[in-house]
Coordinates of C-alpha atoms in Angstrom, one line a residue:
Chain A
M1 CA 28.9 15.3 7.8
K2 CA 26.6 13.0 9.8
L3 CA 23.5 13.7 11.4
T4 CA 23.1 13.5 15.2
R5 CA 20.3 11.6 16.9
D6 CA 18.5 14.9 16.9
G7 CA 19.1 15.2 13.2
I8 CA 17.7 11.8 12.3
A9 CA 14.6 12.7 14.5
Y10 CA 14.3 16.0 12.7
R11 CA 14.5 14.3 9.3
V12 CA 11.7 11.8 10.3
A13 CA 9.6 14.7 11.8
C14 CA 9.7 16.4 8.3
D15 CA 8.0 13.5 6.6
L16 CA 5.2 12.8 9.1
P17 CA 2.1 14.1 7.4
D18 CA -0.7 16.2 8.9
G19 CA -3.3 13.7 10.4
A20 CA -1.0 10.9 11.1
Y21 CA -1.4 8.5 13.9
V22 CA 2.0 7.4 15.2
N23 CA 3.7 5.1 17.6
L24 CA 7.2 6.1 18.5
G25 CA 9.7 3.6 19.7
I26 CA 12.3 4.1 22.5
G27 CA 15.5 5.9 21.6
I28 CA 15.9 8.2 18.5
P29 CA 12.1 7.8 17.7
T30 CA 11.2 9.4 21.0
I31 CA 12.9 12.6 19.9
V32 CA 10.9 13.0 16.8
S33 CA 7.8 14.6 18.5
A34 CA 10.2 17.6 19.6
Y35 CA 10.6 18.5 15.9
L36 CA 7.1 18.4 14.7
T37 CA 5.8 21.8 13.3
P38 CA 2.5 23.3 14.8
D39 CA 0.8 23.3 11.3
K40 CA 0.6 19.5 11.5
E41 CA -2.0 17.8 13.8
I42 CA -0.6 14.4 14.7
F43 CA -1.8 11.9 17.3
F44 CA 0.8 9.9 19.2
H45 CA 0.0 6.3 20.5
S46 CA 1.3 4.6 23.5
E47 CA 1.1 0.7 23.9
N48 CA -0.1 1.0 27.4
G49 CA -3.4 2.5 26.3
I50 CA -3.0 6.1 25.3
L51 CA -3.9 8.0 22.1
G52 CA -3.2 11.6 22.0
M53 CA -0.1 11.5 24.2
G54 CA 1.6 14.9 24.7
P55 CA 5.2 15.8 25.8
V56 CA 6.8 14.5 29.0
A57 CA 5.5 16.0 32.1
K58 CA 7.4 19.0 33.6
P59 CA 8.8 18.4 37.1
G60 CA 6.3 18.8 39.7
T61 CA 3.4 18.2 37.4
E62 CA 3.6 14.5 37.0
D63 CA 0.6 12.3 37.4
V64 CA 1.5 8.8 38.9
D65 CA -1.3 7.2 36.7
L66 CA 0.1 8.6 33.4
V67 CA 3.1 7.0 31.9
N68 CA 4.3 6.2 28.4
A69 CA 5.5 2.7 27.3
G70 CA 9.0 3.8 28.3
K71 CA 7.5 4.5 31.8
E72 CA 8.2 8.2 31.6
F73 CA 5.6 10.5 33.1
V74 CA 3.6 12.1 30.2
T75 CA 0.9 14.5 29.5
M76 CA -2.2 14.3 27.4
L77 CA -3.4 16.7 24.5
P78 CA -7.0 17.5 23.9
G79 CA -8.8 14.9 22.0
G80 CA -6.9 12.0 23.5
A81 CA -8.2 8.8 24.8
F82 CA -7.4 6.1 27.4
F83 CA -8.1 2.4 26.6
D84 CA -7.0 -1.1 27.7
H85 CA -4.2 -3.4 26.2
P86 CA -6.5 -5.5 23.9
L87 CA -7.9 -2.3 22.3
S88 CA -4.4 -0.7 22.2
F89 CA -3.1 -3.7 20.3
S90 CA -6.2 -3.8 18.1
I91 CA -5.1 -0.3 17.1
I92 CA -1.7 -1.6 16.4
R93 CA -2.3 -5.2 14.9
G94 CA -5.6 -3.9 13.0
G95 CA -3.5 -1.5 10.9
H96 CA -5.1 1.6 12.3
L97 CA -1.9 3.5 13.0
T98 CA -0.4 5.1 9.9
H99 CA 3.3 5.1 11.2
S100 CA 5.5 3.2 13.4
V101 CA 8.9 4.6 14.1
L102 CA 11.3 2.1 15.4
G103 CA 15.0 1.6 16.1
A104 CA 17.0 -1.2 14.3
L105 CA 19.8 -3.4 14.8
E106 CA 19.7 -4.7 11.2
V107 CA 17.5 -4.1 8.2
A108 CA 17.6 -6.2 5.0
A109 CA 17.0 -5.1 1.4
N110 CA 13.6 -6.9 1.4
G111 CA 12.5 -4.9 4.4
D112 CA 13.1 -7.6 7.0
L113 CA 13.7 -6.1 10.4
A114 CA 15.9 -7.3 13.3
N115 CA 15.6 -5.2 16.5
W116 CA 14.4 -7.2 19.4
R117 CA 17.4 -9.5 20.3
T118 CA 20.9 -7.8 20.5
P119 CA 23.9 -10.0 20.2
G120 CA 25.1 -11.4 23.5
E121 CA 21.9 -10.3 25.3
K122 CA 21.1 -12.9 27.9
V123 CA 17.6 -12.2 28.9
P124 CA 15.3 -11.8 26.0
G125 CA 12.4 -9.3 25.7
V126 CA 10.2 -8.3 23.0
G127 CA 7.6 -5.9 24.3
G128 CA 5.3 -4.5 21.6
A129 CA 7.9 -4.5 18.8
M130 CA 6.6 -7.4 16.8
D131 CA 3.2 -6.3 16.9
L132 CA 4.1 -2.9 15.6
A133 CA 6.4 -4.3 12.9
F134 CA 3.5 -6.8 11.8
G135 CA 0.6 -4.4 12.1
V136 CA 1.4 -0.8 11.2
K137 CA 1.1 0.3 7.6
N138 CA 4.2 2.4 7.4
V139 CA 7.2 1.1 9.5
W140 CA 9.9 3.6 9.5
V141 CA 13.3 2.8 11.0
T142 CA 15.9 5.1 12.6
T143 CA 19.2 4.0 13.0
T144 CA 23.0 4.7 12.8
H145 CA 24.1 3.6 9.3
V146 CA 26.9 1.3 10.6
T147 CA 27.5 -0.4 14.1
S148 CA 30.0 1.3 16.7
K149 CA 32.6 -1.1 15.1
G150 CA 31.7 0.2 11.6
K151 CA 29.9 -2.7 10.2
P152 CA 26.9 -2.1 7.9
K153 CA 23.5 -2.4 9.4
I154 CA 21.7 -2.3 6.1
L155 CA 22.3 -5.9 4.8
K156 CA 21.4 -8.1 2.0
A157 CA 20.0 -10.5 4.5
C158 CA 19.5 -10.1 8.3
T159 CA 21.7 -12.3 10.6
L160 CA 19.9 -11.6 13.9
P161 CA 16.6 -12.9 14.8
L162 CA 13.8 -11.2 13.0
T163 CA 11.2 -8.9 14.4
A164 CA 9.1 -9.2 11.4
P165 CA 9.8 -10.1 7.7
H166 CA 9.2 -7.6 4.9
C167 CA 7.9 -4.8 7.1
V168 CA 10.1 -1.8 6.7
K169 CA 9.0 1.0 4.4
R170 CA 11.8 3.6 4.8
I171 CA 15.1 3.8 6.6
Y172 CA 16.4 7.1 8.2
T173 CA 20.2 6.8 9.2
D174 CA 22.7 9.4 10.1
I175 CA 23.9 9.5 6.4
A176 CA 20.9 8.6 4.3
V177 CA 17.1 8.3 3.7
I178 CA 16.4 5.0 1.9
D179 CA 13.1 3.6 0.8
V180 CA 12.5 -0.1 0.6
T181 CA 10.6 -0.9 -2.5
P182 CA 9.5 -4.3 -4.2
Q183 CA 12.5 -3.7 -6.5
G184 CA 15.0 -3.2 -3.7
L185 CA 16.5 -0.3 -1.6
V186 CA 16.4 3.1 -3.3
L187 CA 18.5 6.0 -1.9
R188 CA 16.7 9.2 -1.7
E189 CA 18.8 11.5 0.1
F190 CA 22.3 11.6 1.6
A191 CA 23.9 13.8 4.4
P192 CA 25.3 17.2 3.5
G193 CA 28.9 16.8 2.1
L194 CA 28.5 13.2 1.2
D195 CA 27.5 11.5 -2.1
P196 CA 25.7 8.3 -3.1
A197 CA 28.9 6.3 -3.6
T198 CA 30.0 7.0 0.0
V199 CA 26.6 5.8 1.3
Q200 CA 26.8 2.6 -0.8
S201 CA 30.4 2.1 0.5
Q202 CA 28.9 1.7 4.0
T203 CA 25.8 -0.3 2.9
D204 CA 26.0 -4.1 2.4
A205 CA 22.8 -4.3 0.3
P206 CA 22.9 -2.8 -3.2
L207 CA 21.3 0.7 -3.5
Q208 CA 19.7 2.2 -6.5
I209 CA 19.7 5.9 -6.8
A210 CA 16.5 7.7 -7.1
P211 CA 16.3 10.0 -10.0
D212 CA 15.8 13.0 -7.8
C213 CA 18.4 11.9 -5.1
H214 CA 19.9 14.9 -3.4
A215 CA 21.6 16.1 -0.3
M216 CA 19.5 16.5 2.9
N217 CA 18.4 20.0 3.8
I218 CA 19.1 20.2 7.4
P219 CA 19.1 23.4 9.6
E220 CA 21.9 23.8 12.1
A221 CA 20.2 23.6 15.6
P222 CA 16.5 24.8 15.6
K223 CA 16.1 23.5 19.1
G224 CA 19.5 24.4 20.4
V225 CA 21.0 20.8 19.8
P226 CA 23.1 20.4 16.6
L227 CA 21.4 18.4 13.9
A228 CA 24.5 17.5 12.0
A229 CA 28.2 17.2 12.9
Chain B
M1 CA -27.1 -8.7 49.5
I2 CA -24.0 -8.9 47.4
D3 CA -20.8 -7.6 49.1
K4 CA -17.6 -8.4 47.8
T5 CA -15.6 -6.2 50.0
L6 CA -12.8 -7.6 52.3
K7 CA -11.1 -5.6 55.0
T8 CA -7.5 -6.5 54.3
C9 CA -5.3 -7.7 51.5
E10 CA -4.2 -10.6 53.8
E11 CA -7.9 -12.1 53.7
A12 CA -7.9 -11.4 49.9
V13 CA -4.9 -13.5 49.2
A14 CA -5.5 -16.1 51.8
K15 CA -6.7 -18.7 49.3
V16 CA -3.9 -18.5 46.9
F17 CA -2.3 -22.1 46.8
D18 CA 1.1 -23.5 46.1
G19 CA 1.6 -23.9 42.2
A20 CA -1.3 -21.3 41.4
T21 CA -1.1 -19.3 38.4
I22 CA -1.7 -15.6 39.1
M23 CA -2.2 -12.7 36.7
L24 CA -0.9 -9.3 37.6
G25 CA -2.3 -6.2 36.1
G26 CA -0.3 -2.9 35.7
F27 CA 2.2 -1.6 33.2
G28 CA 4.9 0.2 35.1
D29 CA 3.4 1.6 38.3
P30 CA -0.1 2.5 36.9
G31 CA -2.6 -0.1 37.7
L32 CA 0.0 -2.4 39.5
P33 CA -1.8 -4.1 42.6
G34 CA 1.1 -3.5 44.9
R35 CA -0.7 -4.0 48.3
L36 CA -2.0 -7.4 47.1
L37 CA 1.4 -8.5 46.1
E38 CA 3.1 -7.4 49.3
A39 CA 0.3 -9.5 51.2
L40 CA 1.2 -12.4 49.0
R41 CA 4.8 -12.1 49.8
K42 CA 3.8 -12.5 53.5
Q43 CA 1.3 -15.4 52.7
G44 CA 4.1 -17.7 51.7
T45 CA 2.8 -19.9 49.0
K46 CA 5.3 -21.2 46.5
N47 CA 5.8 -22.4 43.0
L48 CA 3.8 -19.7 41.5
S49 CA 3.4 -19.1 37.9
V50 CA 3.0 -15.4 37.0
I51 CA 1.5 -13.6 34.1
H52 CA 2.5 -9.9 33.9
N53 CA 3.8 -7.7 31.3
G54 CA 7.4 -7.3 32.8
A55 CA 9.2 -9.3 35.4
G56 CA 8.9 -6.8 38.4
S57 CA 10.9 -4.0 39.5
G58 CA 13.4 -3.6 42.4
D59 CA 12.8 -5.9 45.4
W60 CA 9.2 -5.1 46.2
A61 CA 5.8 -6.5 45.0
L62 CA 6.6 -8.9 42.0
G63 CA 10.4 -8.1 42.2
G64 CA 10.2 -9.1 45.9
L65 CA 8.3 -12.2 45.2
I66 CA 10.7 -13.4 42.7
K67 CA 13.7 -12.4 45.0
D68 CA 12.1 -14.6 47.6
G69 CA 12.2 -17.6 45.3
R70 CA 8.5 -18.0 45.2
V71 CA 8.0 -17.8 41.5
R72 CA 8.5 -20.9 39.3
K73 CA 7.6 -19.3 35.9
V74 CA 7.0 -15.9 34.4
T75 CA 5.0 -15.3 31.3
A76 CA 5.9 -11.9 30.1
S77 CA 6.6 -9.7 27.0
F78 CA 9.3 -7.5 28.6
P79 CA 11.2 -9.4 31.3
N80 CA 14.4 -7.6 30.3
N81 CA 13.0 -4.1 31.8
P82 CA 16.0 -2.6 33.5
G83 CA 14.5 -3.0 37.1
A84 CA 13.9 -6.7 36.9
I85 CA 17.0 -7.6 38.7
A86 CA 15.6 -10.4 40.8
F87 CA 14.2 -12.1 37.7
Q88 CA 17.3 -11.8 35.5
D89 CA 19.5 -13.0 38.3
L90 CA 17.5 -16.3 38.7
Y91 CA 17.0 -16.7 34.9
L92 CA 20.6 -16.5 34.2
K93 CA 21.1 -19.3 36.9
G94 CA 18.5 -21.3 35.2
Q95 CA 16.3 -21.2 38.4
I96 CA 13.2 -19.7 36.8
E97 CA 11.3 -20.6 33.6
L98 CA 10.2 -17.7 31.1
E99 CA 7.6 -17.8 28.5
L100 CA 8.2 -14.9 26.2
V101 CA 5.2 -13.4 24.4
P102 CA 4.8 -10.5 22.2
Q103 CA 2.8 -7.8 24.1
G104 CA -0.3 -7.8 21.9
T105 CA -0.4 -11.5 21.8
L106 CA -0.1 -11.6 25.6
A107 CA -3.0 -9.1 25.9
E108 CA -5.2 -11.1 23.4
R109 CA -4.5 -14.5 24.9
I110 CA -5.8 -13.1 28.2
R111 CA -8.8 -11.5 26.6
A112 CA -9.5 -14.8 24.8
A113 CA -9.6 -16.7 27.9
G114 CA -12.0 -14.2 29.6
A115 CA -14.1 -14.2 26.4
G116 CA -14.4 -18.0 26.3
L117 CA -12.4 -18.5 23.1
G118 CA -10.3 -21.4 22.3
G119 CA -7.5 -19.2 20.8
F120 CA -6.9 -17.1 17.7
F121 CA -4.8 -16.5 14.8
T122 CA -2.4 -13.6 14.6
P123 CA 0.2 -12.4 12.1
T124 CA 2.6 -11.4 15.0
G125 CA 5.3 -13.8 15.2
A126 CA 4.9 -15.5 11.9
G127 CA 8.2 -16.4 10.4
T128 CA 10.1 -15.5 13.5
E129 CA 11.8 -17.2 16.5
L130 CA 8.7 -16.6 18.6
G131 CA 6.4 -18.3 16.1
K132 CA 8.6 -21.4 15.8
G133 CA 6.8 -24.7 16.6
K134 CA 3.4 -23.1 16.6
E135 CA 0.5 -24.0 14.2
T136 CA 0.3 -21.6 11.3
R137 CA -2.5 -20.9 8.6
V138 CA -2.5 -18.8 5.6
I139 CA -5.6 -16.8 5.5
D140 CA -6.4 -14.6 2.5
G141 CA -2.7 -14.8 1.5
R142 CA -1.1 -13.9 4.8
E143 CA 0.5 -16.2 7.4
Y144 CA -1.0 -16.3 10.8
V145 CA 0.1 -18.1 14.1
F146 CA -2.2 -19.9 16.3
E147 CA -2.2 -18.7 20.0
K148 CA -4.0 -20.4 22.8
P149 CA -5.9 -18.5 25.5
L150 CA -4.1 -17.7 28.8
H151 CA -6.2 -18.6 32.0
A152 CA -5.2 -18.0 35.6
D153 CA -6.3 -19.4 39.1
F154 CA -6.2 -15.7 40.3
A155 CA -6.2 -12.3 38.8
F156 CA -4.9 -9.3 40.9
V157 CA -6.0 -6.0 39.5
R158 CA -5.8 -2.5 40.6
A159 CA -8.4 0.2 40.0
H160 CA -9.1 3.7 41.1
R161 CA -12.6 3.3 42.5
G162 CA -14.9 0.3 43.2
D163 CA -18.2 -0.4 44.8
R164 CA -19.3 -3.5 46.9
L165 CA -20.6 -5.2 43.8
G166 CA -17.2 -5.2 42.3
N167 CA -17.8 -2.5 39.6
L168 CA -14.4 -0.9 38.8
S169 CA -13.4 2.4 37.4
Y170 CA -9.8 3.3 36.5
R171 CA -7.8 6.5 36.1
K172 CA -5.7 7.4 33.0
A173 CA -3.3 4.7 32.0
M174 CA -4.3 2.3 34.7
R175 CA -6.5 0.2 32.5
N176 CA -3.8 -1.7 30.6
F177 CA -3.8 -5.4 31.4
N178 CA -6.2 -5.0 34.4
V179 CA -9.4 -4.9 32.1
P180 CA -8.7 -8.2 30.3
M181 CA -7.1 -10.0 33.5
A182 CA -10.2 -9.2 35.5
T183 CA -12.1 -11.3 32.9
A184 CA -9.7 -14.2 32.8
G185 CA -9.0 -15.1 36.5
N186 CA -11.1 -17.9 38.2
V187 CA -10.9 -15.7 41.2
T188 CA -10.5 -12.0 40.5
I189 CA -9.4 -9.8 43.4
A190 CA -9.3 -5.9 42.9
E191 CA -7.2 -3.5 45.0
V192 CA -8.9 0.0 44.8
D193 CA -8.0 3.4 46.0
E194 CA -11.5 4.3 47.1
L195 CA -14.7 2.4 47.9
V196 CA -17.8 4.3 46.7
P197 CA -21.6 3.5 47.4
V198 CA -23.5 1.5 44.8
G199 CA -24.3 4.0 42.1
G200 CA -21.3 6.0 42.9
I201 CA -19.8 5.1 39.6
D202 CA -21.7 6.3 36.7
P203 CA -22.5 3.3 34.5
E204 CA -21.0 5.2 31.7
N205 CA -17.7 5.0 33.5
V206 CA -17.7 1.3 34.7
H207 CA -14.7 -0.1 32.9
T208 CA -14.8 -3.6 34.6
P209 CA -18.4 -4.6 35.5
G210 CA -18.7 -6.2 38.9
I211 CA -19.6 -9.6 37.2
F212 CA -16.0 -10.2 36.7
V213 CA -14.8 -9.4 40.3
D214 CA -15.0 -11.7 43.2
H215 CA -13.3 -9.7 45.9
L216 CA -12.2 -6.1 46.4
V217 CA -10.2 -4.3 49.1
A218 CA -10.1 -0.5 49.4
L219 CA -6.8 0.8 50.8
P220 CA -4.6 3.8 50.3
R221 CA -2.0 3.2 47.7
H222 CA 1.2 1.5 48.4
P223 CA 3.6 4.4 49.2
K224 CA 5.8 3.3 46.2
L225 CA 2.8 3.9 43.9
V226 CA 2.4 7.6 45.1
E227 CA 5.9 8.7 44.7
I228 CA 6.3 11.6 42.2
G229 CA 9.7 11.8 40.8
P230 CA 12.1 10.7 38.2
P231 CA 10.8 7.4 36.5
R232 CA 12.4 4.4 38.0

């Protein structure tokens, strides 16, 4: 079995602690907020000057002056705040966010991240990715384990231009949860029905197996969307 | 008596000259000075250098200015935003220059200019393609890249309310780059939804003090900036 995009987002949501201040990147990370349980009070940050961002606005209730970094109309939660870009990036670069959840093209065994320049992309763009990768305490990455052509994305060394060196702390894929440690990559969990050897066979970098390594506990479809298939 | 108000955007952009560097506030639509940009399109100056987070959207405002071939260089963090068709077309033809800057570095370079600083050291970019060729320094064991301030001849900003002294107040996510840009332009021009009497903005809620603003124009929003609907 492999996790769906919602499944990966669900697995990240399980690990975000109460009291976290989090920036969610575009793509799978955006889905994470949908799977948070109400027992946790978590604040979401958006690069364009928002802390305490709520869900996407319902049709008919949009406010033209309230968008997220992906330019979607969003809402605010009680206790939120608006500010300008220098302050927003003081929050990021100054290490005040507890978690940044980002997509990845490649991750290396030493925590190097490549996610801002896709191969063959003709017009470059970086946005806030580098500031997040350099500045946030816990950089967590969500990605499919291999490319659409079946090539591993978790490598001994990145081949694409780096977003930041040595920044990734944890990797969530459709088949595994892997910690990046000073001693190398440590496999914590694997998708239901798989085993550590299968995960290693799809990973370029060597994996150590955590003593308590186990299959993920994934419910079927808590929001109506299957989490694994 | 100080009165910074002007009647039209045409008057406000009249002094922009060929080769000028212009900062444009806004992130997506919130805080985008759309009326000033449309007036600048009509005004006709060329070889402009533009500092903005993205590279315009569609064929209006900055997108239109670029499409009209009026922009020589764009300094941006996210010029590959899906709507920036005009920029991407010219960039692939080698007809427009790009200086790519990480978003936080862009904001801080603008802030540094407005704050009279000669630059700053940031960790962002160290050991990456965007840090190449820049001065670096190891401070307390961490590598930092030196970044210079970004000045502009003109800063175009948009706020929600303003008074004749140039005090500005923004709504929700409108502050973004407008706040630092208002401090970094030799001439700062504000477009506001509503002109209020002096004292009409509580000093607690003045986000850009009037000292930074040279001119302001109060006009209803550009129709593109009041549309509610699916994000573009």
